[in-house]
mmCIF file of C-alpha atoms in Angstrom:
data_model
loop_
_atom_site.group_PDB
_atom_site.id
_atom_site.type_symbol
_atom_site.label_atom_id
_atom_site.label_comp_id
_atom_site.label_asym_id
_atom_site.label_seq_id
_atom_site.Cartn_x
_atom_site.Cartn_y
_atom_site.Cartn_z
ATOM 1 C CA UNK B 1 162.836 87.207 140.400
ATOM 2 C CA UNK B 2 159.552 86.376 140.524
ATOM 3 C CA UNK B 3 157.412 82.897 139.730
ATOM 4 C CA UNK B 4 157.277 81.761 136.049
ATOM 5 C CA UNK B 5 153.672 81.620 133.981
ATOM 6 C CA UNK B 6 152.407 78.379 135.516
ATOM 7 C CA UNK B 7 150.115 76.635 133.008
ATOM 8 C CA UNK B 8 148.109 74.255 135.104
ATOM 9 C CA UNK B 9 147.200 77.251 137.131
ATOM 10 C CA UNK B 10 145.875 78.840 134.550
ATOM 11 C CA UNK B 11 143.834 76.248 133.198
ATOM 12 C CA UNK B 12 142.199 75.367 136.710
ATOM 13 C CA UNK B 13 141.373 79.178 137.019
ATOM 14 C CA UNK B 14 139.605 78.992 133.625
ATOM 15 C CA UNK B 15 137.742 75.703 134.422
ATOM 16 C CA UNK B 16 136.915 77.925 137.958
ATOM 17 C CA UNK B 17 135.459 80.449 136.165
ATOM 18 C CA UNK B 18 133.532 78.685 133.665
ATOM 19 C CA UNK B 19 132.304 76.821 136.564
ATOM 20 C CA UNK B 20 130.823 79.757 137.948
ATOM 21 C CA UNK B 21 129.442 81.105 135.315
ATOM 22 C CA UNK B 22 127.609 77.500 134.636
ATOM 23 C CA UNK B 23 126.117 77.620 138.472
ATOM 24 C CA UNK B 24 125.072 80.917 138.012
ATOM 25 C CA UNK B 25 123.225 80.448 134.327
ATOM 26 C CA UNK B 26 121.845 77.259 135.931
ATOM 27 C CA UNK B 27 120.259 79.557 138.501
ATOM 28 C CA UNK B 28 119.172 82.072 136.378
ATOM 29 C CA UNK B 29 117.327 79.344 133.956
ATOM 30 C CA UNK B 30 113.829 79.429 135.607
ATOM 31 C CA UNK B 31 113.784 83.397 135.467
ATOM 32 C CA UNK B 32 114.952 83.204 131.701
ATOM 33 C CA UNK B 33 112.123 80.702 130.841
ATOM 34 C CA UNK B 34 109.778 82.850 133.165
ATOM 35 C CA UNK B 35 111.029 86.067 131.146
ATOM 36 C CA UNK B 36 110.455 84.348 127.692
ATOM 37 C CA UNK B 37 107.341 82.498 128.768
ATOM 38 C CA UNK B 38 105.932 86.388 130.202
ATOM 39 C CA UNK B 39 107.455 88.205 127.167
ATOM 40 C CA UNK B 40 105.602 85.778 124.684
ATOM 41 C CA UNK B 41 102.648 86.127 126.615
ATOM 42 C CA UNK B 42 102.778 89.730 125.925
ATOM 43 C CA UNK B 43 103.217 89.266 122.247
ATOM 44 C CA UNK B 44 100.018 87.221 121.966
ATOM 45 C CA UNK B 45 98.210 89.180 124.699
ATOM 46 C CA UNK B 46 98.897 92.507 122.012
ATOM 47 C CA UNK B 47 97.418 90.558 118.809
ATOM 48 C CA UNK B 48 94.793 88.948 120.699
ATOM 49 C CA UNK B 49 93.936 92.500 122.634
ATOM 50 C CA UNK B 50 93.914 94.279 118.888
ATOM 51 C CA UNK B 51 91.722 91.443 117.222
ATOM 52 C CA UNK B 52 89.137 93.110 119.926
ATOM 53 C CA UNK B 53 90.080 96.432 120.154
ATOM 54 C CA UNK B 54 89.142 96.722 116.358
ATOM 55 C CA UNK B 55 85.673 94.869 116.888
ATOM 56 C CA UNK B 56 85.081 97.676 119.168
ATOM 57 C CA UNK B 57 86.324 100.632 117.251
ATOM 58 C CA UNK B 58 84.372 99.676 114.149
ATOM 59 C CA UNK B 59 81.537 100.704 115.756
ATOM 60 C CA UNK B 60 82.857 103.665 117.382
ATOM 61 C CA UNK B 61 85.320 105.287 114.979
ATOM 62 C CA UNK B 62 84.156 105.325 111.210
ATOM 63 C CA UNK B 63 87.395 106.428 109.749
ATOM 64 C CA UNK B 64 89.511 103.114 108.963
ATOM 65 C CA UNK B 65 93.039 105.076 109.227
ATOM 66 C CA UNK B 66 92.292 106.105 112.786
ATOM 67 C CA UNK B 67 91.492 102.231 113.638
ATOM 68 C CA UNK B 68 94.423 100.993 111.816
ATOM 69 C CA UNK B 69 96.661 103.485 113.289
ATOM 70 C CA UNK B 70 95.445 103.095 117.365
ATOM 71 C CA UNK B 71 95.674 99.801 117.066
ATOM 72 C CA UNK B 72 99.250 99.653 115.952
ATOM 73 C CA UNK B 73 100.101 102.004 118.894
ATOM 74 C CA UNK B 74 98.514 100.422 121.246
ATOM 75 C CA UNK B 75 99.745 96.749 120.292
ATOM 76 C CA UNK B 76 103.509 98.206 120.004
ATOM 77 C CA UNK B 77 103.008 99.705 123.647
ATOM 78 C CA UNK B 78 102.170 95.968 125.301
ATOM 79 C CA UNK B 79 105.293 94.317 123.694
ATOM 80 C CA UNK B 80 107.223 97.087 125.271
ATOM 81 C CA UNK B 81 105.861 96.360 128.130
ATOM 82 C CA UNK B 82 106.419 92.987 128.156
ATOM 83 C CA UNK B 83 109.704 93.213 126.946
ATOM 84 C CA UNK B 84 110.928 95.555 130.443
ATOM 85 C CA UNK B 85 108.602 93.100 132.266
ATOM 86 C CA UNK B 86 110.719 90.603 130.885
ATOM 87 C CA UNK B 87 114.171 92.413 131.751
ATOM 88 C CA UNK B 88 112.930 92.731 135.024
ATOM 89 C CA UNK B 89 112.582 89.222 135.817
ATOM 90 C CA UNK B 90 116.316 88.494 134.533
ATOM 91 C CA UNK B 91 117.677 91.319 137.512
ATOM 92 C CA UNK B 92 119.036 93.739 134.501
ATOM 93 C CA UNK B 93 117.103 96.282 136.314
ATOM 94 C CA UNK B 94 120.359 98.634 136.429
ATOM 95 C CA UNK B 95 121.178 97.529 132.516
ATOM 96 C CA UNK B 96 118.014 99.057 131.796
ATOM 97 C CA UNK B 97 118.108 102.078 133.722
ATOM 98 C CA UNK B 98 121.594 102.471 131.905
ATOM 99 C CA UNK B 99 119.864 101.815 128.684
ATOM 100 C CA UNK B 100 117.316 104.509 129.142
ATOM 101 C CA UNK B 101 120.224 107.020 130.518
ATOM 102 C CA UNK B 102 121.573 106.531 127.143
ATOM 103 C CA UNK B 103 118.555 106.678 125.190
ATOM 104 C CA UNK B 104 118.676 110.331 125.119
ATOM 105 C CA UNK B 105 121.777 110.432 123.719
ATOM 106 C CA UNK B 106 121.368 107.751 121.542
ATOM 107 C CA UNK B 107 118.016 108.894 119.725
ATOM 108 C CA UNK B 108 119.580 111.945 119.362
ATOM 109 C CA UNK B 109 121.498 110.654 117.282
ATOM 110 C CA UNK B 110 119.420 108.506 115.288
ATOM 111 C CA UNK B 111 117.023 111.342 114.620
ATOM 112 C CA UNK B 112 119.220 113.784 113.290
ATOM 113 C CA UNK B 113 120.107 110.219 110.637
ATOM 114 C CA UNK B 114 116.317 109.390 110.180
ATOM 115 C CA UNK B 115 115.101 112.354 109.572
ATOM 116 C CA UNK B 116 112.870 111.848 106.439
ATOM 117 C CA UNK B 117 112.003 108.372 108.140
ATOM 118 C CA UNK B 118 110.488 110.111 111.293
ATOM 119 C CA UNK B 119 109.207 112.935 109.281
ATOM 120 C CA UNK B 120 107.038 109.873 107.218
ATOM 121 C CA UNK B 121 106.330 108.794 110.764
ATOM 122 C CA UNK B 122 104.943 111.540 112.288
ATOM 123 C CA UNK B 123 103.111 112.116 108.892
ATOM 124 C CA UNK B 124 101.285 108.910 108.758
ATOM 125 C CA UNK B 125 99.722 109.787 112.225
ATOM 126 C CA UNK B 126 98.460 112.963 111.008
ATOM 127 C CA UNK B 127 97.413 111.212 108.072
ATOM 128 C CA UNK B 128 95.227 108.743 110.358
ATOM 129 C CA UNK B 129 93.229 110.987 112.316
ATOM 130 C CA UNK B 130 92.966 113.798 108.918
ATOM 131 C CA UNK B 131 89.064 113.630 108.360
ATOM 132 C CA UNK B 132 89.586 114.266 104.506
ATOM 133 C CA UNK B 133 91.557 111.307 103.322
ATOM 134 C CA UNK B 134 90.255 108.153 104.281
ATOM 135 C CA UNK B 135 90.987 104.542 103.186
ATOM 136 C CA UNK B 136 88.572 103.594 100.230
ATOM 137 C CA UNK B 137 88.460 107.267 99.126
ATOM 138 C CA UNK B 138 90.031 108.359 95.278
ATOM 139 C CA UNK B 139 92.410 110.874 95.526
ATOM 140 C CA UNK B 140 94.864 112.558 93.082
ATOM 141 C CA UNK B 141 98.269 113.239 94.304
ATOM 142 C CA UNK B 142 101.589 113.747 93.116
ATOM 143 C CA UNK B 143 100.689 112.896 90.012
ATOM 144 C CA UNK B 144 99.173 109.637 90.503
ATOM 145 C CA UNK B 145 95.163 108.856 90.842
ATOM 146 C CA UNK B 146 93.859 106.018 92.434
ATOM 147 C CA UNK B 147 91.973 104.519 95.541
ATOM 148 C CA UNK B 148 93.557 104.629 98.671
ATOM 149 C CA UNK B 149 94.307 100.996 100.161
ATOM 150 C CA UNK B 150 96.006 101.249 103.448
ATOM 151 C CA UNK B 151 97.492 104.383 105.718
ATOM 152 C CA UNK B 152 100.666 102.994 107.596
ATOM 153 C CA UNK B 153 103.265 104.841 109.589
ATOM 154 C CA UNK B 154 105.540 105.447 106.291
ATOM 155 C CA UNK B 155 103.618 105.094 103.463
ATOM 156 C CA UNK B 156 100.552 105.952 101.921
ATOM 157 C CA UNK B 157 99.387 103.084 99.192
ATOM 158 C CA UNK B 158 96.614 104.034 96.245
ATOM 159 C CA UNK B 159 95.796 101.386 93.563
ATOM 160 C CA UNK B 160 95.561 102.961 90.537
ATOM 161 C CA UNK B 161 93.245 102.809 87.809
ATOM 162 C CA UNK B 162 95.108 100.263 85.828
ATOM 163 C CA UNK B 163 95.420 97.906 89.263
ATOM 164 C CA UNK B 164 99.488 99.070 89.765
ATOM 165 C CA UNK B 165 99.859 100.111 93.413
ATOM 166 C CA UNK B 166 101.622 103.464 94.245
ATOM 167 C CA UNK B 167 103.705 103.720 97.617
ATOM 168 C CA UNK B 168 103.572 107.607 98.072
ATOM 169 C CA UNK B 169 105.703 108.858 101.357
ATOM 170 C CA UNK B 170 103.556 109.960 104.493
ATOM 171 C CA UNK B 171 105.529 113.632 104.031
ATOM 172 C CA UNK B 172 104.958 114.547 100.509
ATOM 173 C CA UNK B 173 101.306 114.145 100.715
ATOM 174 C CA UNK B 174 101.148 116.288 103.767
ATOM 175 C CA UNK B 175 103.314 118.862 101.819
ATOM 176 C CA UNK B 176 101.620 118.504 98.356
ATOM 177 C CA UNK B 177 97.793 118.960 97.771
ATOM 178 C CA UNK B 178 95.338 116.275 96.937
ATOM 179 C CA UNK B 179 92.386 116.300 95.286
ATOM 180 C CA UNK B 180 89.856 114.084 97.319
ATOM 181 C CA UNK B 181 86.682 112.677 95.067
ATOM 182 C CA UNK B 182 85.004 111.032 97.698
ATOM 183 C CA UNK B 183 85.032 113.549 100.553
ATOM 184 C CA UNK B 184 81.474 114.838 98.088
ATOM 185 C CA UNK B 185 78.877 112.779 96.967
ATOM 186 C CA UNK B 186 78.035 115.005 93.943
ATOM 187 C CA UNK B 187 80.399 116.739 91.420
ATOM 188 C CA UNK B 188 80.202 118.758 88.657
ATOM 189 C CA UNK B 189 81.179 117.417 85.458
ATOM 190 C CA UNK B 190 82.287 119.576 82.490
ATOM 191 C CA UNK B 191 81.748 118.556 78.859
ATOM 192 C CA UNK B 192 83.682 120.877 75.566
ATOM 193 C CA UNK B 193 82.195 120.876 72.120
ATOM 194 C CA UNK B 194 81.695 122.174 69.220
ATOM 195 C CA UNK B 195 79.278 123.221 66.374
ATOM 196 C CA UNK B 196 79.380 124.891 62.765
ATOM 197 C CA UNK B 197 79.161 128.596 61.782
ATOM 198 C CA UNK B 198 75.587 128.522 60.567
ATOM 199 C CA UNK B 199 74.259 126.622 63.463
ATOM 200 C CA UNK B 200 70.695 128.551 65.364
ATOM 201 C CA UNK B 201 73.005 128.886 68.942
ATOM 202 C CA UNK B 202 69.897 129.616 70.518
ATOM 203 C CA UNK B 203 68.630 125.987 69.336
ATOM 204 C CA UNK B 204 71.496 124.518 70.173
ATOM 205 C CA UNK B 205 72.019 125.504 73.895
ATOM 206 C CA UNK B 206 68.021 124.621 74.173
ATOM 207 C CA UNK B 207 68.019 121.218 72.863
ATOM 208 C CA UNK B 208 71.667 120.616 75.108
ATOM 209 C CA UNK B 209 70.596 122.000 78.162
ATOM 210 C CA UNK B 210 67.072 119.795 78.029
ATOM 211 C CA UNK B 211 69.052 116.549 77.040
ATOM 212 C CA UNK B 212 71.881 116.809 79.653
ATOM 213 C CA UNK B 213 68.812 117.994 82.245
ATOM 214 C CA UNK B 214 66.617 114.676 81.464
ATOM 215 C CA UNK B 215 69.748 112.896 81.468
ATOM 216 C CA UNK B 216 71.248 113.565 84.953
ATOM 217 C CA UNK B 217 68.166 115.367 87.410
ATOM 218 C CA UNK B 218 69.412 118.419 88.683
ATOM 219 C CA UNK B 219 68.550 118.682 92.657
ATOM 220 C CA UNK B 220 68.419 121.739 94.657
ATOM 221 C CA UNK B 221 70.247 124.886 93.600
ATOM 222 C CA UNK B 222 72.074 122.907 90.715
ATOM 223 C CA UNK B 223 71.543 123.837 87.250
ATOM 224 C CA UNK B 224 72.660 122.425 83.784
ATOM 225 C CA UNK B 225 74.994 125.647 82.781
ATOM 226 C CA UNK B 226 75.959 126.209 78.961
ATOM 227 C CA UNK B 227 77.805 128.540 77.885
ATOM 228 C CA UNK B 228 80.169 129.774 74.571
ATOM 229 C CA UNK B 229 83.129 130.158 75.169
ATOM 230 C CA UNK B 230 85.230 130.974 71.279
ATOM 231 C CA UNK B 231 84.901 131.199 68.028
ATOM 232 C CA UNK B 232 87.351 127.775 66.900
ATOM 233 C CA UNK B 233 89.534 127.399 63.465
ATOM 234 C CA UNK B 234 85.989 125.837 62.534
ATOM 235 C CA UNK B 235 83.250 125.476 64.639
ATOM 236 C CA UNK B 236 82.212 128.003 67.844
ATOM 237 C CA UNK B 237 83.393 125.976 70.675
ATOM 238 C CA UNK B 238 81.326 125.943 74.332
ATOM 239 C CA UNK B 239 81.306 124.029 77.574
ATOM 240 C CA UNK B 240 78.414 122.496 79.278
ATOM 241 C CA UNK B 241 78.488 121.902 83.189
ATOM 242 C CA UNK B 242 76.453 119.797 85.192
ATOM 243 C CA UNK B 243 76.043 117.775 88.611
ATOM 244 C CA UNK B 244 75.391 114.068 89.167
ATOM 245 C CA UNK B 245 77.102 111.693 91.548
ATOM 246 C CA UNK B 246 80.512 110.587 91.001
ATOM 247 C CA UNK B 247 83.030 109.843 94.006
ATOM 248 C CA UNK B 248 85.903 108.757 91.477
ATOM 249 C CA UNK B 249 87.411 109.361 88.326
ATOM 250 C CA UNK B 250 85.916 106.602 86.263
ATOM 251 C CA UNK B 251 82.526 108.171 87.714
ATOM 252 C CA UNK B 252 83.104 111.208 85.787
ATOM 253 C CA UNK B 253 84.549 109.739 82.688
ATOM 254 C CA UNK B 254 81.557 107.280 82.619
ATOM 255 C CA UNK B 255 79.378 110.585 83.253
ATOM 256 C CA UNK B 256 81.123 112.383 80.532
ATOM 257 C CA UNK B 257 80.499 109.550 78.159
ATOM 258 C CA UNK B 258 76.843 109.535 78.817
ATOM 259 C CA UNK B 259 75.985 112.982 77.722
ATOM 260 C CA UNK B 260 78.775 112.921 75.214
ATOM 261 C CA UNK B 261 76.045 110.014 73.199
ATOM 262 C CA UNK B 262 73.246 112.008 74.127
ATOM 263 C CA UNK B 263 73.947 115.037 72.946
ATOM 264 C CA UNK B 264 75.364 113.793 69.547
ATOM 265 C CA UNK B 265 72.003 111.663 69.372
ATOM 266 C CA UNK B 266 70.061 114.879 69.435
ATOM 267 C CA UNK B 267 72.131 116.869 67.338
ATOM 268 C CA UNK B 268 72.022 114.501 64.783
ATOM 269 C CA UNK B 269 68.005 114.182 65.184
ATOM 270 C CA UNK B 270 67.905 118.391 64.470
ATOM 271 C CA UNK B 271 70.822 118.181 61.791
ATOM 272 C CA UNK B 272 73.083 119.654 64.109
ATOM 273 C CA UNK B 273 76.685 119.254 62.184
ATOM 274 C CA UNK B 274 79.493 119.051 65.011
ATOM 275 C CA UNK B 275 82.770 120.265 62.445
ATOM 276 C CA UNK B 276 85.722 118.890 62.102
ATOM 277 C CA UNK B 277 89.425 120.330 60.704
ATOM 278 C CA UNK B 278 89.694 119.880 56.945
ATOM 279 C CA UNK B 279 92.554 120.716 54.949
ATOM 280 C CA UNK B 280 92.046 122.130 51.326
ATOM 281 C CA UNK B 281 95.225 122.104 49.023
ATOM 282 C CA UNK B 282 94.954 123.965 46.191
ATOM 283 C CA UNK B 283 97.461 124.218 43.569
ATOM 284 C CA UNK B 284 97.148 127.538 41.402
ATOM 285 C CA UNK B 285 99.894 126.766 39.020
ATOM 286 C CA UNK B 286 99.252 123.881 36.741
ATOM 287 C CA UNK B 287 102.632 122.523 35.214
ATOM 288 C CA UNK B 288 102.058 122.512 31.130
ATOM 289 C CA UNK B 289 103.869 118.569 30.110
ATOM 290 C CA UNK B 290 103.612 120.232 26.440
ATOM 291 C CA UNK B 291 105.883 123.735 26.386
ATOM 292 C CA UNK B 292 109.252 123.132 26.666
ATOM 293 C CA UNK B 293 111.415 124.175 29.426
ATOM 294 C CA UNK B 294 113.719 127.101 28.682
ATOM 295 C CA UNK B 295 116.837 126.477 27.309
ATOM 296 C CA UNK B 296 116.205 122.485 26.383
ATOM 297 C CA UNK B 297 116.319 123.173 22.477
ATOM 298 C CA UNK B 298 119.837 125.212 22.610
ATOM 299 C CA UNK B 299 121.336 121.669 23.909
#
């Protein structure tokens, strides 16, 4: 039969082992301090290193996204750099080369669960080198207009016209169109009215054409276009078109609103009468108070 469970033995071999693993973390101290002191190093060596890599970009690259976006890389490249630097210095050489046997394996696996999350990734670079959205530009998208504020690796952010902030994902703007008003430093702006039935048309697309034209200087090829387009439940309705510079949509509203006032100025100077609906109700059969109703006297 053999030898009963002795319990100071096992106590010694637990001190022995603890022992062993103190002398050998006592050992390893100055390489962990080395490997945090190098790691750290890294760290400030990456936001130090992008402080001047974006000094020197801004006058090399003029699109901000592209900046923003190189920079990130770049900085996220020299912490991982440190960091195996760092692993190195601890002798977990062969954990890493394990971990990177497995890293096929394992981001395998956490692509096919991030999917949408890499596909905002992978977005948001495209985003940052695309030539015709730029941070500072006004762009309509998804159904929400406003000024775009910063291009990151998930997001695009706009702040909107009423100074709410939209977080739009990288993927739907790639998928969706935009409408860019800053990629042009001149648009054309469209104005609908309309005036009465016994108006002189000629007179009026004369007088319009000159106002709108002294108004906003056409340049180049550009013209001051009017034209009718129907006859209205009460007035004969056209659209005027014409160019000035506007790189947002409060530039054409504001634009809008200018000729809007000039034109009624001048209509109102050559009694031109700009209808409105009105709604007649006539009543054909007057009710006599006086004849009696049918039937009342046989009560």
């Amino acid at each position: 039969m053999g030898e009963g469970f002795n319990f100071d033995d096992s106590i010694e071999g637990i001190w022995d082992k603890l022992g062993e693993w103190m002398d050998s973390l006592i050992l390893s101290l100055p390489n962990f301090l080395l490997a945090i002191l190098v790691f750290s190093l890294f760290v400030l060596g990456a936001k130090y290193f992008g402080k001047i890599l974006h000094k020197v970009l801004r006058f090399k690259v003029r699109q901000d996204s592209i900046r923003e976006i190189t920079i990130k890389i770049i900085k996220v490249v020299i912490v991982a750099i440190g960091f195996f630097v760092a692993l190195g210095l601890l002798n977990l050489d062969k954990v890493l080369t394990s971990v990177l046997a497995g890293a096929g394996v394992v981001g395998l696996a956490i692509g096919l669960a991030l999917q949408g999350t890499l596909n905002n990734t992978f977005s948001g670079i495209l985003l940052s080198f695309l030539p015709e959205i730029q941070i500072g530009d006004w762009i309509e998208n998804n159904g929400y207009a406003g000024r775009v504020i910063e291009i990151n690796l998930r997001s695009i952010v706009i702040r909107e016209a009423d100074n709410n902030y939209v977080v739009i994902p990288n993927s739907q703007v790639i998928d969706a169109p935009f409408k860019n008003f800053s990629r042009t430093s001149r648009s054309r702006v469209m104005v609908n009215c309309g005036v009465a039935y016994n108006s002189d048309l000629e007179m009026v697309k004369r007088i319009t054409i000159q106002t709108v034209s002294e108004l906003y200087p056409q340049k180049g090829n550009e013209e001051v276009e009017f034209m009718y387009n129907e006859f209205g439940d009460s007035s004969i309705n056209f659209v005027v078109r014409f160019w000035t510079e506007v790189t947002s949509n409060r530039d054409i509203l504001l634009a809008r609103s200018a000729a809007i006032i000039a034109m009624k100025k001048v209509y109102d100077q050559n009694n031109i009468n700009i209808p409105f609906p009105i709604r007649t109700l006539e009543f054909n059969n007057s009710l006599n108070i006086q004849k009696p109703i049918s039937g009342e006297n046989e009560l």
